[in-house]
Coordinates of C-alpha atoms and ligand atoms in Angstrom, one line a residue:
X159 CA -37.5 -54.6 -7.4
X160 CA -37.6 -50.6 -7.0
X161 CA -33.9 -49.7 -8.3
X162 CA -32.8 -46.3 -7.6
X163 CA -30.0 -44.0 -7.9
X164 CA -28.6 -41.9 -5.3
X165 CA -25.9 -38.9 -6.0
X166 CA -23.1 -38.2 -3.4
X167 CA -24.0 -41.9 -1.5
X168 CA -20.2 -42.3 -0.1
X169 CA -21.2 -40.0 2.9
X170 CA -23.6 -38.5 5.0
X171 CA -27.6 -37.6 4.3
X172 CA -26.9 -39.7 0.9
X173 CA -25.2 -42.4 2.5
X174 CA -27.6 -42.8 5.3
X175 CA -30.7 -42.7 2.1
X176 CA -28.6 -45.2 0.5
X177 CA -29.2 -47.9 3.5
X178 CA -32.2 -47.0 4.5
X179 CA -33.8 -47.3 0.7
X180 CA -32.3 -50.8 0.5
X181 CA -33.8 -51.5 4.1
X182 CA -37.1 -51.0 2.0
X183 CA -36.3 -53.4 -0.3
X184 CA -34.7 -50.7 -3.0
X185 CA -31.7 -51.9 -5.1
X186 CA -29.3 -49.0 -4.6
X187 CA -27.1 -47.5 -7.4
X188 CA -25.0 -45.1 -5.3
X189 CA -22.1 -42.4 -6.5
X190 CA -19.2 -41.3 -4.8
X191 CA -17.0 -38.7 -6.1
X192 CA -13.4 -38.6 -4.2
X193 CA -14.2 -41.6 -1.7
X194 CA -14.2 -44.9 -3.6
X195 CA -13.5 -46.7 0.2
X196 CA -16.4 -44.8 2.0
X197 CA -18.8 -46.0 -1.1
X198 CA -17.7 -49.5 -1.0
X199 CA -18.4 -49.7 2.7
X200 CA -21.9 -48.4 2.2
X201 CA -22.3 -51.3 -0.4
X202 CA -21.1 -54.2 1.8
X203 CA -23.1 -52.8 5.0
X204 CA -26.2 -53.2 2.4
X205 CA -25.0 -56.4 0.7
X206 CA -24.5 -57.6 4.1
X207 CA -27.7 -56.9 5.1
X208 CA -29.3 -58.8 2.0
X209 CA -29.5 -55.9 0.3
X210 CA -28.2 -54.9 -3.5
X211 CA -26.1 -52.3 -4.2
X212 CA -23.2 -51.2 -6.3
X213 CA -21.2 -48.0 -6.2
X214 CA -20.2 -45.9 -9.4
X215 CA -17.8 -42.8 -9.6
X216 CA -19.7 -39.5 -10.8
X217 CA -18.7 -36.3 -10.1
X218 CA -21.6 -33.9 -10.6
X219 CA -19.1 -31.0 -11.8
X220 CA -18.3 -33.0 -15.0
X221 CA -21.2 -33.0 -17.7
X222 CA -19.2 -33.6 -20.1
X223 CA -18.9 -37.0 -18.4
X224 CA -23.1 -37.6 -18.1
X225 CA -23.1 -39.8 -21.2
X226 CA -20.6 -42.5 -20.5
X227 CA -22.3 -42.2 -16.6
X228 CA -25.3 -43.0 -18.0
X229 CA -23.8 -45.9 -19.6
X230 CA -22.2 -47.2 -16.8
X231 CA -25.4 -46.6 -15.0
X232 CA -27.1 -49.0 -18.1
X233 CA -24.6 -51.3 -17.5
X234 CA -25.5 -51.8 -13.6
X235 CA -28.9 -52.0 -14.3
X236 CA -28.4 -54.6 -17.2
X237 CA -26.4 -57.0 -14.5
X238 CA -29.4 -57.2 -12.2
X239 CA -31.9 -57.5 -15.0
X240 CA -33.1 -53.9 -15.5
X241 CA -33.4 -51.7 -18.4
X242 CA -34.6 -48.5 -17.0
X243 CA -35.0 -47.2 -12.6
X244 CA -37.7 -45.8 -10.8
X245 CA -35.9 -43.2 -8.7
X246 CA -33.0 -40.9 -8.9
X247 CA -32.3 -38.6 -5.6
X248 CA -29.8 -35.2 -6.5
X249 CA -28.1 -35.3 -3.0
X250 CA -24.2 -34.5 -4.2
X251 CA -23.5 -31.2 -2.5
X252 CA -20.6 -29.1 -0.9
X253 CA -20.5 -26.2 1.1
X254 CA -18.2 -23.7 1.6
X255 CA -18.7 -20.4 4.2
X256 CA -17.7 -17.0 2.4
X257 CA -19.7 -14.0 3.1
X258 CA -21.3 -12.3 -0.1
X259 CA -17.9 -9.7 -0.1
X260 CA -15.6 -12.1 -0.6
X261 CA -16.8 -14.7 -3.0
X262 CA -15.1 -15.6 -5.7
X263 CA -16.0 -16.1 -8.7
X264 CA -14.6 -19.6 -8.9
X265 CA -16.2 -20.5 -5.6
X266 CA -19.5 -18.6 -7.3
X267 CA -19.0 -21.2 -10.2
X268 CA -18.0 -24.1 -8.2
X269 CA -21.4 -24.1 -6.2
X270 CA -23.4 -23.6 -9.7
X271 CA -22.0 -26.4 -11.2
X272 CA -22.5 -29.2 -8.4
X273 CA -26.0 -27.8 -6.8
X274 CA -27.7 -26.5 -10.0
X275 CA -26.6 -26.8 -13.4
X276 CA -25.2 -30.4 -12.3
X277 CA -28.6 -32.1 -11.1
X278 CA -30.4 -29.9 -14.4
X279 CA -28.2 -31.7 -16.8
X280 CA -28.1 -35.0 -14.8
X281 CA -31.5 -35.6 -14.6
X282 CA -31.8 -34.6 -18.2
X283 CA -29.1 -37.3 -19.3
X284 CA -31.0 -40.1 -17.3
X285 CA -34.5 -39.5 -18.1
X286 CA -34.4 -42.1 -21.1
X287 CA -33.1 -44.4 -18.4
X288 CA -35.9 -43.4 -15.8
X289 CA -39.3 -45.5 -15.6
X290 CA -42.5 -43.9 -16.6
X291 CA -43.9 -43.2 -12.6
X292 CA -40.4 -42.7 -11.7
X293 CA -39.9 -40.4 -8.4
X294 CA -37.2 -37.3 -8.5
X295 CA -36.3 -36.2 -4.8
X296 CA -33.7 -32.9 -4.9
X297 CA -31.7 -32.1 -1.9
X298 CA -32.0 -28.4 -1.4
X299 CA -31.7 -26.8 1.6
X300 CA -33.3 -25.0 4.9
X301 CA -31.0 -22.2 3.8
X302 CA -33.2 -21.3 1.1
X303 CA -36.1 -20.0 3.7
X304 CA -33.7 -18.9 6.8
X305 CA -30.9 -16.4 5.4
X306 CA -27.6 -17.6 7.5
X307 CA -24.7 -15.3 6.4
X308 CA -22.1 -16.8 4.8
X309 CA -23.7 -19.5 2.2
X310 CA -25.4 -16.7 0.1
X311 CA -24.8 -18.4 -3.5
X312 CA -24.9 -21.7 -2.0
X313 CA -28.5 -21.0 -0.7
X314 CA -29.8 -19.3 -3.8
X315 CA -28.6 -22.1 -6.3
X316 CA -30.5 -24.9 -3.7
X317 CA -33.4 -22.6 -3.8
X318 CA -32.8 -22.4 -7.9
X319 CA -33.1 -26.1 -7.2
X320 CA -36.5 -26.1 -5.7
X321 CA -38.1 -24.1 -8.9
X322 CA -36.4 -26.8 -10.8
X323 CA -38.7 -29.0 -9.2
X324 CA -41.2 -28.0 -10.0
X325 CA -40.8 -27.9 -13.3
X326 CA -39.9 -31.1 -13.2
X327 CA -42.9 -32.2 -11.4
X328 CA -44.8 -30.4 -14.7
X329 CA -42.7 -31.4 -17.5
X330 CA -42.2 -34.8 -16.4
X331 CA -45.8 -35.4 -15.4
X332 CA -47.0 -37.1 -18.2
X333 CA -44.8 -39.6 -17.8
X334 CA -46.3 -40.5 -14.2
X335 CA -43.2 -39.0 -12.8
X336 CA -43.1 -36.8 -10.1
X337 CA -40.3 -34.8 -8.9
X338 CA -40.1 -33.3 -4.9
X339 CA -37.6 -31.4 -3.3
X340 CA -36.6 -32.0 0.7
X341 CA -35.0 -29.0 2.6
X342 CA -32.5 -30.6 5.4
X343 CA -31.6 -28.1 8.2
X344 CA -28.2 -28.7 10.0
X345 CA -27.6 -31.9 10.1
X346 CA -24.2 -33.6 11.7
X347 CA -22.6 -34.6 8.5
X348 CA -19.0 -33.1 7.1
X349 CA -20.4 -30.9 5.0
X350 CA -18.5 -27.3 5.3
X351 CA -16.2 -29.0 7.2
X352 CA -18.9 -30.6 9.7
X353 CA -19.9 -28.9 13.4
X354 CA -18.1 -27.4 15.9
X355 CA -19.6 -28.1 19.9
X356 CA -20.3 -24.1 20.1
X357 CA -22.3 -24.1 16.3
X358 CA -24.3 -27.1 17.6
X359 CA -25.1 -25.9 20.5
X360 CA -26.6 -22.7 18.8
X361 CA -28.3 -24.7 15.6
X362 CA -29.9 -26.9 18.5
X363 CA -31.0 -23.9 20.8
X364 CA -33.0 -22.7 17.2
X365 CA -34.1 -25.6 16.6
X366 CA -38.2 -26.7 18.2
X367 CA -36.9 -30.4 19.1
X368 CA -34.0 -28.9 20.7
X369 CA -30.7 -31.1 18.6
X370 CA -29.1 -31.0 15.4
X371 CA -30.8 -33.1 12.5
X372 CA -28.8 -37.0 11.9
X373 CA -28.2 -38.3 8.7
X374 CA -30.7 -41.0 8.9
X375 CA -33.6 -38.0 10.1
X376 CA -33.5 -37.3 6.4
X377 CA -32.4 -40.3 4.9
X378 CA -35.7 -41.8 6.4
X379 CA -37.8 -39.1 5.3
X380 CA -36.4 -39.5 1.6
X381 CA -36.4 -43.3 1.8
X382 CA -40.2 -42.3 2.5
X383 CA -40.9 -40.5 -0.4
X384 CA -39.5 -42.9 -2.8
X385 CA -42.0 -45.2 -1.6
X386 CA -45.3 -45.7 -3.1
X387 CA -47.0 -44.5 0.2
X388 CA -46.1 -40.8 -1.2
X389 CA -47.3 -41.5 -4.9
X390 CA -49.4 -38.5 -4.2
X391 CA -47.2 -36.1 -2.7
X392 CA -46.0 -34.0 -6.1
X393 CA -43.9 -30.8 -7.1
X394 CA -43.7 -30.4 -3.1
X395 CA -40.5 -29.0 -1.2
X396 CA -40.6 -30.5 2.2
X397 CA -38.6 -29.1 5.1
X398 CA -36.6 -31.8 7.4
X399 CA -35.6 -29.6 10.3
X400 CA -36.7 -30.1 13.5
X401 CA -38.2 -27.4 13.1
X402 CA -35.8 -25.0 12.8
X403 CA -36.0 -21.3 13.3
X404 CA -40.1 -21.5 13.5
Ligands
NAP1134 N1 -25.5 -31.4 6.4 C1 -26.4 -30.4 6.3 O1 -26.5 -29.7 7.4 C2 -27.2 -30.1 5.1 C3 -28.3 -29.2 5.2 C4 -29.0 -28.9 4.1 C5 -28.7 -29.5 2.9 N2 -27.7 -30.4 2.8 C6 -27.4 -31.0 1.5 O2 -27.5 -32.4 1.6 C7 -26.7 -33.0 0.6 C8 -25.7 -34.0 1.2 O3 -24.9 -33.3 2.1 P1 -24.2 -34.0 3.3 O4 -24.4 -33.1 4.5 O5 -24.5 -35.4 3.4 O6 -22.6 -33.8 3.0 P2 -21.4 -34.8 3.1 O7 -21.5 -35.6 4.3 O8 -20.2 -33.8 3.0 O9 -21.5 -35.7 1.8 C9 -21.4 -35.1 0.5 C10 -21.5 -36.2 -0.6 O10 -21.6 -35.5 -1.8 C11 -20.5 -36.1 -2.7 N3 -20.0 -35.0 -3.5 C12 -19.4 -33.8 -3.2 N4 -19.1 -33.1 -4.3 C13 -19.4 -33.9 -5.3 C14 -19.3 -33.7 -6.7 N5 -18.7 -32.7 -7.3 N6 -19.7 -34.7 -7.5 C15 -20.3 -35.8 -7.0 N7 -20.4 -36.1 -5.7 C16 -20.0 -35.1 -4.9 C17 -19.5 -36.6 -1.7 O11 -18.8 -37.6 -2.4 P3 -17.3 -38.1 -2.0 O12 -17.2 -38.1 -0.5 O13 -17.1 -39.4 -2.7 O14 -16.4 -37.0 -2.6 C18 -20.4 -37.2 -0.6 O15 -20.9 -38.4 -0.9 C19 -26.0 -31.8 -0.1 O16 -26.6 -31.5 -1.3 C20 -26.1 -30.7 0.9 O17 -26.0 -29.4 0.3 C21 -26.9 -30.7 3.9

């Protein structure tokens, strides 16, 4: 069975990915970071639905705490017969609006830590764990390409993330693994404190299909990817927008 690990599952894009993986048939290692509740309801919506998951605490801030995650994460894979997994998806993300005047440092550092240096140093703690033809999907952003004022370091350290990729799609080729990135646009989730009507209204009037993106739009498309009908599609970053500012 295709066992894969999915940061920031408790909520949203990763929550939705999370379901629809184990809809495919994926066993489901999920992470939640302050929401132990929403993570165990996303594991008994899949357990209910015949699916196999289990939910593990991980904060992608903390690599200090990447080793003893890692053995946790042996640990789940040991109980359903596993030694290694075949996918791991860097979703964990926050955002925070603050126009390039007023950043703070700390906020600077805060955004490094979870949406860069975190899914470097992750995905370098796992990799004895991952499965030769393993798949890497990184959750970067639409933010990277469109420059919306306000999420400046947030934006470059996602588009940091898709040159990551790609070095991950070249350093880990050998191995059979390849590595993508996907670049939601808005999407109605809580991050950055979720949508107001009037913002939804404009990010739908920029957007070709005319709405805001759902969870499961890109949950779907990475559920997708981790399948073996994209074993060719490598060291890509894929836009799921709508079709946003075209
Ligand atoms: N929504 C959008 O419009 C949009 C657009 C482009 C890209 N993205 C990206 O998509 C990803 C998912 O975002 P979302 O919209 O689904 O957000 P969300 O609904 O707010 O969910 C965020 C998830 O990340 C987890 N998380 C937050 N900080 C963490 C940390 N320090 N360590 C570990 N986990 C942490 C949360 O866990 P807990 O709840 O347990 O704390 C939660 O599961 C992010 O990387 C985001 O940047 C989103």
């Amino acid at each position: 069975m295709q066992t894969i690990i999915i940061t920031g599952g408790s909520r949203g894009i990763g929550a939705s990915t999370a379901r629809l993986c184990a809809s495919k048939g994926m066993a489901v290692i999920l992470t939640y970071n302050s929401n132990p509740q929403s993570a165990d309801a996303v594991v008994a919506r899949i357990e209910a639905g015949g699916g196999r998951a289990v939910a593990l605490k991980l904060d992608v801030a903390d690599t200090a705490s990447f080793p003893a995650f890692r053995d946790d994460v042996s640990k789940a894979l040991a109980a359903w017969g596993r030694a290694d997994f075949d996918g791991l998806v860097n979703n964990a993300g926050f955002g925070l609006f603050n126009p390039i005047a007023t950043v703070t440092e700390q906020e600077f550092d805060g955004l490094f830590a979870v949406h860069l240096k975190g899914p470097f140093f992750l995905t370098q703690t796992l990799l004895p764990l991952m499965a030769d033809g393993a798949h890497i999907v990184n959750v970067a952003s639409a933010t990277s390409r469109v420059a919306t004022a306000g999420v400046a370091p947030y934006a470059s350290f996602k588009g940091g993330l898709e040159v990551l990729t790609r070095y991950m799609a070249k350093e880990f080729g050998d191995r059979g693994i390849r590595a993508n990135s996907v670049a939601p646009g808005p999407i109605r989730t809580d991050l950055g404190g979720g949508l107001n009507d009037e913002f939804e209204a404009l990010l739908a009037s920029q957007t070709a299909l005319g709405r805001v993106g759902e969870p499961d739009d890109v949950g779907g498309a990475i559920a997708s990817l981790l399948s073996d009908d994209s074993r060719w599609i490598n060291a890509q970053s894929i836009e799921i927008a709508g079709g946003y500012i075209i």
